mmCIF file of C-alpha atoms in Angstrom:
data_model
loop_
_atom_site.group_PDB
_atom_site.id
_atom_site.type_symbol
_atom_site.label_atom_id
_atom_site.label_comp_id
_atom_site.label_asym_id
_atom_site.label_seq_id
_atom_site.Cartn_x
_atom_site.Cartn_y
_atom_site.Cartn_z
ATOM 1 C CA UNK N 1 0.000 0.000 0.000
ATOM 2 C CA UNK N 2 2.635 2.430 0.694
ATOM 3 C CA UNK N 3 4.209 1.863 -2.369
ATOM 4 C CA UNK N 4 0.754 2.381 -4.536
ATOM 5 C CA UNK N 5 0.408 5.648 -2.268
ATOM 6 C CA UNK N 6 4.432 7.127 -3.512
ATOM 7 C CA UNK N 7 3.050 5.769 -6.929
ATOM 8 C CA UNK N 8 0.322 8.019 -7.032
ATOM 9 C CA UNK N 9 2.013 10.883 -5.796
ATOM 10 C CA UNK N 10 4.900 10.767 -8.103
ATOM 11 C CA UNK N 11 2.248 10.594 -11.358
ATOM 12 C CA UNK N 12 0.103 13.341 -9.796
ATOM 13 C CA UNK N 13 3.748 15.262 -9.395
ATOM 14 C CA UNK N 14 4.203 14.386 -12.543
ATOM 15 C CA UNK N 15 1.204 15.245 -14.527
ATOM 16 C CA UNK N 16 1.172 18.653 -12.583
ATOM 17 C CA UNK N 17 4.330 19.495 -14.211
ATOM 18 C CA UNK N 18 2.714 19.289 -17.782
ATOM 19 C CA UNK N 19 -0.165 20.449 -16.910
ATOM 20 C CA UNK N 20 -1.467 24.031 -17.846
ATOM 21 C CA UNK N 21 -2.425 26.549 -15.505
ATOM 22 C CA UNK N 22 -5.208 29.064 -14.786
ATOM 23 C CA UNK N 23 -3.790 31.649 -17.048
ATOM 24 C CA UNK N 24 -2.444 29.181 -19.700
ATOM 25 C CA UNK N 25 0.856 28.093 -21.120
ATOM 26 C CA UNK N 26 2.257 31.185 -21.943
ATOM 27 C CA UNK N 27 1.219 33.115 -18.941
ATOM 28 C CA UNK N 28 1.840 30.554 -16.211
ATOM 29 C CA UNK N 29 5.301 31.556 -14.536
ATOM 30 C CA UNK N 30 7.987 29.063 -15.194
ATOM 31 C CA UNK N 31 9.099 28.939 -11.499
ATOM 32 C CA UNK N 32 5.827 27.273 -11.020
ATOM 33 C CA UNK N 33 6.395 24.265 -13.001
ATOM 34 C CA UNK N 34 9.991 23.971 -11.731
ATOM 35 C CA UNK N 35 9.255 23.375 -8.206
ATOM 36 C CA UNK N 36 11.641 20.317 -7.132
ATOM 37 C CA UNK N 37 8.745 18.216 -6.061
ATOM 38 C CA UNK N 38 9.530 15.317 -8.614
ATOM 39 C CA UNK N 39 12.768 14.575 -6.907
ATOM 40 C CA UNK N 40 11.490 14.868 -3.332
ATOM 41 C CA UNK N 41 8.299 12.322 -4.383
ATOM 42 C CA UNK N 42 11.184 9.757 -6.185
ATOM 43 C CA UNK N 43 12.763 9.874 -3.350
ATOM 44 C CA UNK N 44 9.686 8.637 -0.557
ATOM 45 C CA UNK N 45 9.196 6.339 -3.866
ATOM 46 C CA UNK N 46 13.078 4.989 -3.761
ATOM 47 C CA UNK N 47 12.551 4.666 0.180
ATOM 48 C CA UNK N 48 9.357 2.536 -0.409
ATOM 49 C CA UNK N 49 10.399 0.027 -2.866
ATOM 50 C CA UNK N 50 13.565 -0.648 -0.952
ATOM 51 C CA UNK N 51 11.368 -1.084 2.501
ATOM 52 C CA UNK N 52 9.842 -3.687 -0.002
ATOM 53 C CA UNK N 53 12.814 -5.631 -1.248
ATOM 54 C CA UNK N 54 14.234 -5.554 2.699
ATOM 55 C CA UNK N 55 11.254 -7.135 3.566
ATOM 56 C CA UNK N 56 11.078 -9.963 0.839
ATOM 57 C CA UNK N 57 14.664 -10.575 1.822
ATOM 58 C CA UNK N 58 13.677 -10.920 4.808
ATOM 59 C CA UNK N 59 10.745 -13.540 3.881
ATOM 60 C CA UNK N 60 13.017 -15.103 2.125
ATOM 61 C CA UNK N 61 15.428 -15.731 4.162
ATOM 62 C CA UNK N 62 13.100 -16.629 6.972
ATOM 63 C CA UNK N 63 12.303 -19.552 4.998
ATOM 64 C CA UNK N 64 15.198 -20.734 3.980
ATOM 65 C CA UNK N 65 16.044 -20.879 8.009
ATOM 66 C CA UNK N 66 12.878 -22.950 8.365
ATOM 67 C CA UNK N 67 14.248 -24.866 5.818
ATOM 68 C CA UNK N 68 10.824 -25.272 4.065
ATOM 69 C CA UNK N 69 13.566 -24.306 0.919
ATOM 70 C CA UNK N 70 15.687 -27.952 1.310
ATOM 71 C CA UNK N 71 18.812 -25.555 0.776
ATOM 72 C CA UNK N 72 22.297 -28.237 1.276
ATOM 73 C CA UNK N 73 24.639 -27.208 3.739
ATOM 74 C CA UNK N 74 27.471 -25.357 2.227
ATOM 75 C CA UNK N 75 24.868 -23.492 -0.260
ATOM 76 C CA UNK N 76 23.199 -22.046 3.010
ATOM 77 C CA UNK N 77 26.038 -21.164 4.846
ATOM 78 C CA UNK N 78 26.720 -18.864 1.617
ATOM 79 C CA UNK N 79 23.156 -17.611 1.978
ATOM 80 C CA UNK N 80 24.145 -16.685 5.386
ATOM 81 C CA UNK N 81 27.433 -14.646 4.361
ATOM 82 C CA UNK N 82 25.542 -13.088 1.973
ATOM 83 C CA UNK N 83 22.624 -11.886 4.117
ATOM 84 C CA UNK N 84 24.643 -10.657 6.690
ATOM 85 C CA UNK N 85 26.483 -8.556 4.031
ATOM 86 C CA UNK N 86 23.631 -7.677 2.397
ATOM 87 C CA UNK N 87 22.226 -5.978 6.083
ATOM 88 C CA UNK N 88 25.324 -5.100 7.571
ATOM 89 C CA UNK N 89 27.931 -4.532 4.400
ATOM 90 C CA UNK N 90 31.216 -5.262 4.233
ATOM 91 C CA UNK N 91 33.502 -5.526 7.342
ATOM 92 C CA UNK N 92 36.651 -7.140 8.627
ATOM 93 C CA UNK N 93 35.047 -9.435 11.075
ATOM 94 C CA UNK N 94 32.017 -11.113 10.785
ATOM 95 C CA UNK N 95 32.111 -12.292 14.522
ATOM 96 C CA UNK N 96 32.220 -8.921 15.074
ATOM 97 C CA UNK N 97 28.794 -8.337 13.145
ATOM 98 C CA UNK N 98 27.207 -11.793 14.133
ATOM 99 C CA UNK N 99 26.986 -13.053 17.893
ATOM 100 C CA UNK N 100 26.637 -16.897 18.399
ATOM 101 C CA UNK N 101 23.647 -16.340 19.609
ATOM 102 C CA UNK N 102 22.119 -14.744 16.540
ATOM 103 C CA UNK N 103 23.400 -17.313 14.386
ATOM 104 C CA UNK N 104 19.578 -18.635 14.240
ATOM 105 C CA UNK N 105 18.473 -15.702 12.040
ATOM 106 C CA UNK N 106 20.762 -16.892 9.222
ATOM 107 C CA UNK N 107 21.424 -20.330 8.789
ATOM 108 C CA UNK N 108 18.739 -23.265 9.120
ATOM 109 C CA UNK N 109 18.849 -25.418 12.472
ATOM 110 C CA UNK N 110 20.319 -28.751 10.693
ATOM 111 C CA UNK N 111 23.292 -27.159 9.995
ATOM 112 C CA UNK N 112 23.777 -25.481 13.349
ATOM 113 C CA UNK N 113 23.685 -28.870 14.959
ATOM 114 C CA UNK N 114 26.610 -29.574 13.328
ATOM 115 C CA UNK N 115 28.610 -26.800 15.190
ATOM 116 C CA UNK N 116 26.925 -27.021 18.551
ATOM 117 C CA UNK N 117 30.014 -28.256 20.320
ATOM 118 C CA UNK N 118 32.539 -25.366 18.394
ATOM 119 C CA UNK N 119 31.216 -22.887 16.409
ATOM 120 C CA UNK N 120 34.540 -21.635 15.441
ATOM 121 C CA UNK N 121 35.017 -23.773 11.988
ATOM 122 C CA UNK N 122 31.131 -22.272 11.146
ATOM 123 C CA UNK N 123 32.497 -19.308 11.594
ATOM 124 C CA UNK N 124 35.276 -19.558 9.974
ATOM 125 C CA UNK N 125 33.336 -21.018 7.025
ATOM 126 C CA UNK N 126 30.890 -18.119 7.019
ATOM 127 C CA UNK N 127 33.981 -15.646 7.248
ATOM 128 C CA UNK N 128 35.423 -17.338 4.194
ATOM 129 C CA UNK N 129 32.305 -16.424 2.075
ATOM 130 C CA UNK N 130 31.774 -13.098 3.394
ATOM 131 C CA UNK N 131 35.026 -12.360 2.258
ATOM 132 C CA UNK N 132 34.574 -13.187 -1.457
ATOM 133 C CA UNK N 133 31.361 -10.633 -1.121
ATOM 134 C CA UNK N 134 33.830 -7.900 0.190
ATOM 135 C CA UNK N 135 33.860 -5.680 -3.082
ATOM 136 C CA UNK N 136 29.921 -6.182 -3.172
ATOM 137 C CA UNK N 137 27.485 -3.197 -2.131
ATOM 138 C CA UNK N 138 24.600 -3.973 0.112
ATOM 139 C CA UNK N 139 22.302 -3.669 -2.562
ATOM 140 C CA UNK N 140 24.310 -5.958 -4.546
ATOM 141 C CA UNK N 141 24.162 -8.662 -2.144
ATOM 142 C CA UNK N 142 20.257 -7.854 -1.590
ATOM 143 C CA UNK N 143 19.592 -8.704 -5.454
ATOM 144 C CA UNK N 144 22.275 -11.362 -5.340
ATOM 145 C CA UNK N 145 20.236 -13.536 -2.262
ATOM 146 C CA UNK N 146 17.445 -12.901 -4.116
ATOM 147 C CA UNK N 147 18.768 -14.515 -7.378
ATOM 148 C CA UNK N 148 19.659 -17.251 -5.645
ATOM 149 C CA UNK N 149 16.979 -18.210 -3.576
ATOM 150 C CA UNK N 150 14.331 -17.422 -6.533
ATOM 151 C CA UNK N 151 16.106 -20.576 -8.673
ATOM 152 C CA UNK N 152 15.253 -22.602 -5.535
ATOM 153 C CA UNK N 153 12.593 -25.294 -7.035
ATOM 154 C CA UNK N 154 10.067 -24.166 -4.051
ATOM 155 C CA UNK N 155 10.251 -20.485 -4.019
ATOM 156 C CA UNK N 156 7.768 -18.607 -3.475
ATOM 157 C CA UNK N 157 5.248 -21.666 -2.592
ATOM 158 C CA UNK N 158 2.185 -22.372 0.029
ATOM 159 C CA UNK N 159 2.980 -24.861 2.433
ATOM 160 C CA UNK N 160 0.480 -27.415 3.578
ATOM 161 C CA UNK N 161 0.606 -30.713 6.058
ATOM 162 C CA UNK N 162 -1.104 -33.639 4.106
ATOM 163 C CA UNK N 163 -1.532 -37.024 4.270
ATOM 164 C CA UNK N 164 -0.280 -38.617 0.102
ATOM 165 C CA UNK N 165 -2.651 -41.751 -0.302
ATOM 166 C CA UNK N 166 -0.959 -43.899 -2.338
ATOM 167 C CA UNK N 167 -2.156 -47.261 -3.159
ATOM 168 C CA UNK N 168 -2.256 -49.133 -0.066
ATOM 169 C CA UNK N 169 0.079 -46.751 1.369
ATOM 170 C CA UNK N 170 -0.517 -43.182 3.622
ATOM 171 C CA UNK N 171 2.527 -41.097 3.625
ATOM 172 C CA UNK N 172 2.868 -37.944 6.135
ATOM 173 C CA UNK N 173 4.228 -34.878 3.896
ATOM 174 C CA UNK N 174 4.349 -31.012 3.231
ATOM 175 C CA UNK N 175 2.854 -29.929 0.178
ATOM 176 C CA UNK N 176 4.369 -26.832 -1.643
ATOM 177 C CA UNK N 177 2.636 -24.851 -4.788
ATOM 178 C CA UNK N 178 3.748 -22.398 -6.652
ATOM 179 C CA UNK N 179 3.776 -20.958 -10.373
ATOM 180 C CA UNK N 180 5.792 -24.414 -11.334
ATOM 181 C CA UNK N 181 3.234 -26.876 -9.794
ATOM 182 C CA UNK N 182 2.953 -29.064 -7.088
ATOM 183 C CA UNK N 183 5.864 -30.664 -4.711
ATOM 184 C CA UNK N 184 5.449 -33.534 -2.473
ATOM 185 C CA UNK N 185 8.053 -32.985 0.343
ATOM 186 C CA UNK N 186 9.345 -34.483 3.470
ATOM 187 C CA UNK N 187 7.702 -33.650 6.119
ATOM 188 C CA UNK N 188 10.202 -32.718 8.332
ATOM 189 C CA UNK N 189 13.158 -32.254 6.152
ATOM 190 C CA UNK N 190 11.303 -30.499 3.236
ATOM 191 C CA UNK N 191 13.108 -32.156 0.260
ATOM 192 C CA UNK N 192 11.310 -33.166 -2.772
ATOM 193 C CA UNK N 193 10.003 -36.635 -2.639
ATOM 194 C CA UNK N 194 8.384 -37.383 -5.672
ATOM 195 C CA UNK N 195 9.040 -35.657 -9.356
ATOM 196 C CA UNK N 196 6.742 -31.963 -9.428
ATOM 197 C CA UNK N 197 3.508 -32.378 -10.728
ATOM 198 C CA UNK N 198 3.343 -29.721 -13.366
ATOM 199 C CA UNK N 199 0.299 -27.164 -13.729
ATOM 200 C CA UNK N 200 0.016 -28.062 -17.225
ATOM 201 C CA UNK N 201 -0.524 -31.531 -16.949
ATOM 202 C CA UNK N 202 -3.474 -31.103 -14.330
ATOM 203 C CA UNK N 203 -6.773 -31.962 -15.738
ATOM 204 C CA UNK N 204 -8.809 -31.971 -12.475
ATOM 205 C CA UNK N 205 -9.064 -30.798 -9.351
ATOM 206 C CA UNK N 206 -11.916 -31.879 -7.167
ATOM 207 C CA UNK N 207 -12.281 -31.782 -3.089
ATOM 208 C CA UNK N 208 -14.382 -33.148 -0.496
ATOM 209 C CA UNK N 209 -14.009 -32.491 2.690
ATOM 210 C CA UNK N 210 -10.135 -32.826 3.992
ATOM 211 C CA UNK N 211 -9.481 -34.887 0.586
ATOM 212 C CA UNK N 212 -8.380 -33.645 -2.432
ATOM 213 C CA UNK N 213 -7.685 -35.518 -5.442
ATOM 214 C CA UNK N 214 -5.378 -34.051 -8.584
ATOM 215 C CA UNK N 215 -5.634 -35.864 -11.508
ATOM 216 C CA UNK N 216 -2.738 -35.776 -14.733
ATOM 217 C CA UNK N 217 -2.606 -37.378 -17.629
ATOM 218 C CA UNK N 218 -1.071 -40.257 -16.574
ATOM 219 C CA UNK N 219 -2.135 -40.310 -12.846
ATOM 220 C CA UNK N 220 -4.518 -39.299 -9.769
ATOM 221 C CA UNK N 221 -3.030 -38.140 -6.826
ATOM 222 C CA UNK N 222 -5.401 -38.576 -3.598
ATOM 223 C CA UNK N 223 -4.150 -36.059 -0.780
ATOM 224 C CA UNK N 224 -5.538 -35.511 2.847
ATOM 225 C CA UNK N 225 -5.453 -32.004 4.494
ATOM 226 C CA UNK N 226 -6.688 -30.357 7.592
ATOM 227 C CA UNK N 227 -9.838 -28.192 6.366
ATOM 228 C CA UNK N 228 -8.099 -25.120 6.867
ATOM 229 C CA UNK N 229 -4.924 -25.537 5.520
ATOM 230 C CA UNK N 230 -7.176 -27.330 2.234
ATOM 231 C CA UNK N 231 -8.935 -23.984 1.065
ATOM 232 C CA UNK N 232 -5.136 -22.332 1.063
ATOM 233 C CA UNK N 233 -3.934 -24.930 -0.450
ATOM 234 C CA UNK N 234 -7.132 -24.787 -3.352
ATOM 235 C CA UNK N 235 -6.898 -21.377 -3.575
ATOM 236 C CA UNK N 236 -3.550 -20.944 -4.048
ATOM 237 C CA UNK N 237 -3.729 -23.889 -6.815
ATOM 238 C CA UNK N 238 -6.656 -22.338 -8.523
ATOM 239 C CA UNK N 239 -4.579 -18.615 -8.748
ATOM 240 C CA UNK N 240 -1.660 -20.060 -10.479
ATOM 241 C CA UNK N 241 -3.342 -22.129 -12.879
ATOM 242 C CA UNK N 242 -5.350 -19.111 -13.418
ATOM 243 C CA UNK N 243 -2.170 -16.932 -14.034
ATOM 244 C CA UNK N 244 -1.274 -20.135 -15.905
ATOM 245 C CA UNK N 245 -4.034 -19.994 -18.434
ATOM 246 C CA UNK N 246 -4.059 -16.221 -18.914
ATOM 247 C CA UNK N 247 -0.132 -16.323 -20.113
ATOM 248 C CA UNK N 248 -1.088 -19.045 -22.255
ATOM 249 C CA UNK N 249 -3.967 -17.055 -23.857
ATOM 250 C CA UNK N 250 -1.751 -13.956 -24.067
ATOM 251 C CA UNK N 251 1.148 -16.246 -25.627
ATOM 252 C CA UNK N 252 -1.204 -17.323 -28.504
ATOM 253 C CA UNK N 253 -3.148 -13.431 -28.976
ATOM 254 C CA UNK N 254 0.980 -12.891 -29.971
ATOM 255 C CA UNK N 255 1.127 -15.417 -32.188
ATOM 256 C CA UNK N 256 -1.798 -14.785 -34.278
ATOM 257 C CA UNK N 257 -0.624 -11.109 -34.317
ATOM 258 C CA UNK N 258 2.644 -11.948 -35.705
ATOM 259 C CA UNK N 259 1.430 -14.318 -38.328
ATOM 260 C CA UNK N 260 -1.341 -11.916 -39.552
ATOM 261 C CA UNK N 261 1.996 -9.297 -39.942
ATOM 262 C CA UNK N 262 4.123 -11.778 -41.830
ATOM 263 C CA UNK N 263 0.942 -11.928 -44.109
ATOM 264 C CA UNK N 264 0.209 -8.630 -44.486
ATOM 265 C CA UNK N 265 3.941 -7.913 -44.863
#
């Protein structure tokens, strides 16, 4: 909302500049229209968007310490080095920056277990990486976590406890869905257990009560979730495949454009 509102007030700036006044172009005093209100307004608008990307950072990064985002070991502790460079910049000691007992806000509980006895080689690890990261800005490493995290296979999903009926079989698990489709994960460890099922090969969706059942091409999945956590689930399912369908309307509206041009041409 607050960025909308510097949005606004940035387009109203700008459409006062152009616009005429009471006595007309010619007449209105050219002091008027110069007015540094533009860069004042960019400015509230700069400070918004980066409240923004501090905050999806910090999302981010929240999950990847929940470790709903699977990330291995060493590829975390980089996420670490990076996040604390990305909040704090560069420095010359990161033990400095980082107290052992904040060392839960960057790296996932799995691989803090490791180091429970000495923490000195983790932090001698995390120094290592911080150092290559030295020369970086702290809006570099902001875009640079973000890069990484966003080619994590579960980014950006809605989590779910389920039940996977499978044959004879129940299976505790974590669902995940995003704009890629649907992960079955380990329900404590969060790594993928079965291949994705893709949006595009969903044919049907149906629910009843705390089941749901996906059907594919080549196979119906049978899942059972807590009521609540089964209309997030649905709903979030139903918006991508909805964002889904309109890009592949939009993708062939383009393609019918460009072959009436190559005929016309």
């Amino acid at each position: 909302a607050h960025v909308e509102d510097a949005v606004r007030r940035v387009q109203r700036h700008r459409q006062a500049l152009g616009a005429v006044g009471p006595r007309g172009d010619h007449e209105q005093p050219p002091h008027r229209l110069l007015r540094p209100v533009v860069p004042r307004q960019t400015e509230l608008l700069r400070k918004a968007l980066a409240h923004v990307q501090h905050r999806r950072l910090a999302q981010a990064a929240k999950e990847v310490v929940n470790k709903r985002y699977a990330v291995p070991h060493k590829d975390a502790i980089y996420l670490a080095a990076c996040h604390i460079h990305a909040l704090f910049g560069p420095d010359m000691s990161l033990m400095s920056l980082v107290k052992e007992k904040d060392l839960p806000q960057y790296l996932p509980k799995a691989v803090l277990l490791k180091y429970t006895l000495d923490t000195d080689p983790l932090y001698d690890l995390l120094q290592k990486e911080y150092d290559k990261l030295r020369d970086m800005s702290k809006a570099k490493a902001k875009s640079l976590y973000m890069q990484l995290v966003e080619k994590l296979p579960v980014y950006g999903s809605t989590f779910v406890s389920a039940v996977l009926a499978d044959q004879r079989t129940s299976t505790e698990c974590h669902l995940g869905v995003n704009q890629h489709g649907i992960f079955v994960l380990h329900p404590v460890t969060y790594e993928i257990l079965r291949k994705k099922i893709l949006l595009a090969d969903i044919t049907k969706t149906s629910a009843s009560g705390n089941k749901v059942k996906v059907s594919t091409k080549d196979k119906d999945w049978e899942f059972q979730i807590k009521p609540k956590e089964c209309k997030q689930f649905l709903v979030a399912l139903q918006t991508y495949q909805q964002e889904l369908s309109d890009t592949q309307i939009q993708e062939g509206d383009e393609e019918e454009e460009e072959e009436v041009e190559e005929t016309t041409a």
